[in-house]
């Protein structure tokens, strides 16, 4: 019997479409700073299907969004950043009980290493500007958006977990493991 399922592909398509809309259509953007909600469908998809699929969905969203709606030409560094962002969300959320602390950690890692680290590097390479000219505005934006991103993720994730529990695999707890063993 084949282990292939259409459901992850359908959810990936929906997540990619929402990420493109939230990142490119409904975005507040300047040259170096962009405030979007494109992280949300990717983080939710990572919680549903894991790091590799979330990374691929995030990379696809970046590629499709840049090809169809991008304000500049394609740069492969942002594709790498997108993949790593989805991978981090999937790594921390897939098959895990998501608490406030568990939600804060991946968003912090994405903020520091991807948004402030890699994306600033890609922007300095792409625009031939000094990192110091770009970094301060990006730092302020990320400090302001960090609590909003964590809160918005939890506000969407918790009701989805309650109404669609079969879509979010959870790690077995000790209590559930001992009750099945007895």
Short mmCIF file of C-alpha atoms in Angstrom, two decimals:
data_model
loop_
_atom_site.label_atom_id
_atom_site.label_comp_id
_atom_site.label_asym_id
_atom_site.label_seq_id
_atom_site.Cartn_x
_atom_site.Cartn_y
_atom_site.Cartn_z
CA UNK A 1 0.00 0.00 0.00
CA UNK A 2 1.29 3.47 -0.87
CA UNK A 3 2.09 5.87 1.95
CA UNK A 4 1.40 8.86 -0.31
CA UNK A 5 -1.41 11.11 0.84
CA UNK A 6 -2.95 14.01 -0.99
CA UNK A 7 -3.90 15.86 2.19
CA UNK A 8 -0.39 17.25 2.95
CA UNK A 9 -0.13 18.45 -0.65
CA UNK A 10 -3.48 20.22 -0.46
CA UNK A 11 -2.57 21.87 2.84
CA UNK A 12 0.82 22.83 1.37
CA UNK A 13 -0.89 24.51 -1.56
CA UNK A 14 -3.24 26.41 0.72
CA UNK A 15 -0.37 27.40 3.02
CA UNK A 16 1.78 28.57 0.12
CA UNK A 17 -1.12 30.58 -1.34
CA UNK A 18 -1.86 32.21 2.02
CA UNK A 19 1.83 32.90 2.66
CA UNK A 20 2.14 34.59 -0.75
CA UNK A 21 -0.95 36.69 -0.11
CA UNK A 22 0.12 37.65 3.42
CA UNK A 23 3.73 38.34 2.39
CA UNK A 24 3.29 40.18 -0.89
CA UNK A 25 -0.25 41.49 -1.23
CA UNK A 26 -1.11 42.44 2.35
CA UNK A 27 2.37 43.62 3.35
CA UNK A 28 3.64 46.93 4.65
CA UNK A 29 6.90 47.43 2.82
CA UNK A 30 9.81 49.82 2.48
CA UNK A 31 13.09 49.07 0.72
CA UNK A 32 14.72 47.32 3.69
CA UNK A 33 11.81 46.56 6.04
CA UNK A 34 8.70 44.52 5.31
CA UNK A 35 5.98 43.75 7.85
CA UNK A 36 3.97 40.70 6.82
CA UNK A 37 1.88 37.88 8.19
CA UNK A 38 3.31 35.28 5.81
CA UNK A 39 4.95 33.47 8.72
CA UNK A 40 1.57 32.34 10.04
CA UNK A 41 0.51 29.74 7.43
CA UNK A 42 4.07 28.38 7.28
CA UNK A 43 4.29 28.01 11.08
CA UNK A 44 0.88 26.30 11.18
CA UNK A 45 1.89 23.99 8.33
CA UNK A 46 5.11 23.19 10.18
CA UNK A 47 3.08 22.18 13.22
CA UNK A 48 0.95 19.93 11.02
CA UNK A 49 3.55 18.24 8.79
CA UNK A 50 7.03 18.80 10.15
CA UNK A 51 10.21 20.66 9.33
CA UNK A 52 11.08 19.39 5.85
CA UNK A 53 7.63 19.92 4.37
CA UNK A 54 7.31 23.33 6.05
CA UNK A 55 10.73 24.34 4.74
CA UNK A 56 9.79 23.33 1.21
CA UNK A 57 6.44 25.13 1.47
CA UNK A 58 8.16 28.29 2.71
CA UNK A 59 10.72 28.14 -0.09
CA UNK A 60 7.93 27.61 -2.63
CA UNK A 61 6.01 30.57 -1.22
CA UNK A 62 9.10 32.76 -1.51
CA UNK A 63 9.79 31.65 -5.08
CA UNK A 64 6.17 31.98 -6.25
CA UNK A 65 5.66 35.29 -4.46
CA UNK A 66 8.80 36.77 -5.97
CA UNK A 67 8.01 35.42 -9.44
CA UNK A 68 4.41 36.64 -9.47
CA UNK A 69 4.24 39.64 -7.16
CA UNK A 70 7.77 40.56 -6.15
CA UNK A 71 8.92 44.14 -6.24
CA UNK A 72 12.46 43.16 -7.27
CA UNK A 73 14.27 40.35 -9.03
CA UNK A 74 14.72 36.88 -7.56
CA UNK A 75 17.64 36.44 -5.14
CA UNK A 76 18.45 32.84 -4.05
CA UNK A 77 19.52 33.87 -0.55
CA UNK A 78 15.94 34.67 0.38
CA UNK A 79 14.91 31.22 -0.85
CA UNK A 80 17.41 29.72 1.62
CA UNK A 81 16.08 31.97 4.38
CA UNK A 82 12.52 30.93 3.61
CA UNK A 83 13.40 27.24 3.74
CA UNK A 84 15.26 27.63 7.04
CA UNK A 85 12.36 29.60 8.54
CA UNK A 86 9.85 26.88 7.69
CA UNK A 87 12.26 24.20 8.88
CA UNK A 88 12.72 25.92 12.26
CA UNK A 89 8.96 26.27 12.77
CA UNK A 90 8.40 22.63 11.87
CA UNK A 91 11.25 21.47 14.09
CA UNK A 92 9.83 23.19 17.17
CA UNK A 93 6.10 22.69 16.60
CA UNK A 94 5.68 19.29 14.94
CA UNK A 95 4.55 16.54 17.33
CA UNK A 96 5.09 18.78 20.34
CA UNK A 97 2.85 20.38 22.90
CA UNK A 98 3.09 24.08 22.06
CA UNK A 99 3.32 26.34 25.09
CA UNK A 100 4.13 30.04 25.26
CA UNK A 101 7.81 29.27 25.85
CA UNK A 102 7.92 26.69 23.05
CA UNK A 103 6.34 29.27 20.74
CA UNK A 104 8.76 32.02 21.77
CA UNK A 105 11.93 30.04 21.04
CA UNK A 106 11.52 29.41 17.28
CA UNK A 107 10.24 32.93 16.64
CA UNK A 108 13.28 34.29 18.50
CA UNK A 109 15.64 32.06 16.49
CA UNK A 110 14.03 33.12 13.23
CA UNK A 111 14.21 36.77 14.28
CA UNK A 112 17.89 36.68 15.24
CA UNK A 113 19.43 34.24 12.77
CA UNK A 114 17.16 34.58 9.73
CA UNK A 115 15.67 38.09 9.75
CA UNK A 116 18.50 39.99 11.41
CA UNK A 117 21.32 37.71 10.29
CA UNK A 118 20.83 36.10 6.91
CA UNK A 119 18.25 38.49 5.45
CA UNK A 120 20.36 41.50 6.39
CA UNK A 121 23.32 39.81 4.72
CA UNK A 122 21.26 39.14 1.58
CA UNK A 123 20.10 42.77 1.50
CA UNK A 124 23.64 44.10 1.82
CA UNK A 125 24.76 41.84 -1.03
CA UNK A 126 21.73 42.60 -3.19
CA UNK A 127 21.63 46.40 -2.73
CA UNK A 128 25.38 46.96 -2.14
CA UNK A 129 24.64 48.90 1.04
CA UNK A 130 26.46 48.79 4.36
CA UNK A 131 24.89 46.44 6.90
CA UNK A 132 24.93 49.23 9.48
CA UNK A 133 22.64 51.31 7.27
CA UNK A 134 20.14 48.48 7.04
CA UNK A 135 20.43 46.79 10.42
CA UNK A 136 18.99 49.42 12.79
CA UNK A 137 15.62 49.77 11.07
CA UNK A 138 15.36 45.97 10.74
CA UNK A 139 16.28 45.52 14.41
CA UNK A 140 13.56 47.93 15.57
CA UNK A 141 10.98 46.30 13.27
CA UNK A 142 11.82 42.82 14.58
CA UNK A 143 11.68 43.90 18.22
CA UNK A 144 8.23 45.36 17.64
CA UNK A 145 6.93 42.45 15.55
CA UNK A 146 8.30 39.61 17.72
CA UNK A 147 5.57 39.67 20.42
CA UNK A 148 2.91 40.24 17.75
CA UNK A 149 4.08 37.18 15.78
CA UNK A 150 4.18 34.91 18.84
CA UNK A 151 0.77 36.11 20.04
CA UNK A 152 -0.84 35.83 16.63
CA UNK A 153 0.54 32.32 16.13
CA UNK A 154 -0.86 31.18 19.48
CA UNK A 155 -4.21 32.88 18.80
CA UNK A 156 -4.56 30.91 15.56
CA UNK A 157 -2.86 27.66 16.59
CA UNK A 158 -4.81 26.95 19.79
CA UNK A 159 -8.31 27.11 18.22
CA UNK A 160 -7.10 25.07 15.25
CA UNK A 161 -5.69 22.46 17.63
CA UNK A 162 -9.00 22.34 19.47
CA UNK A 163 -11.20 22.05 16.37
CA UNK A 164 -8.87 19.97 14.15
CA UNK A 165 -6.88 17.81 16.57
CA UNK A 166 -6.31 15.06 13.99
CA UNK A 167 -4.36 17.52 11.81
CA UNK A 168 -1.83 18.33 14.53
CA UNK A 169 0.03 15.22 15.70
CA UNK A 170 1.04 15.55 19.32
CA UNK A 171 3.75 13.70 21.19
CA UNK A 172 2.37 11.13 23.58
CA UNK A 173 2.40 12.35 27.15
CA UNK A 174 3.62 10.23 30.07
CA UNK A 175 0.10 9.99 31.43
CA UNK A 176 -1.27 8.66 28.14
CA UNK A 177 1.64 6.24 27.79
CA UNK A 178 1.14 4.80 31.29
CA UNK A 179 -2.63 4.43 30.88
CA UNK A 180 -2.22 2.43 27.67
CA UNK A 181 0.43 0.22 29.26
CA UNK A 182 -1.82 -0.72 32.18
#
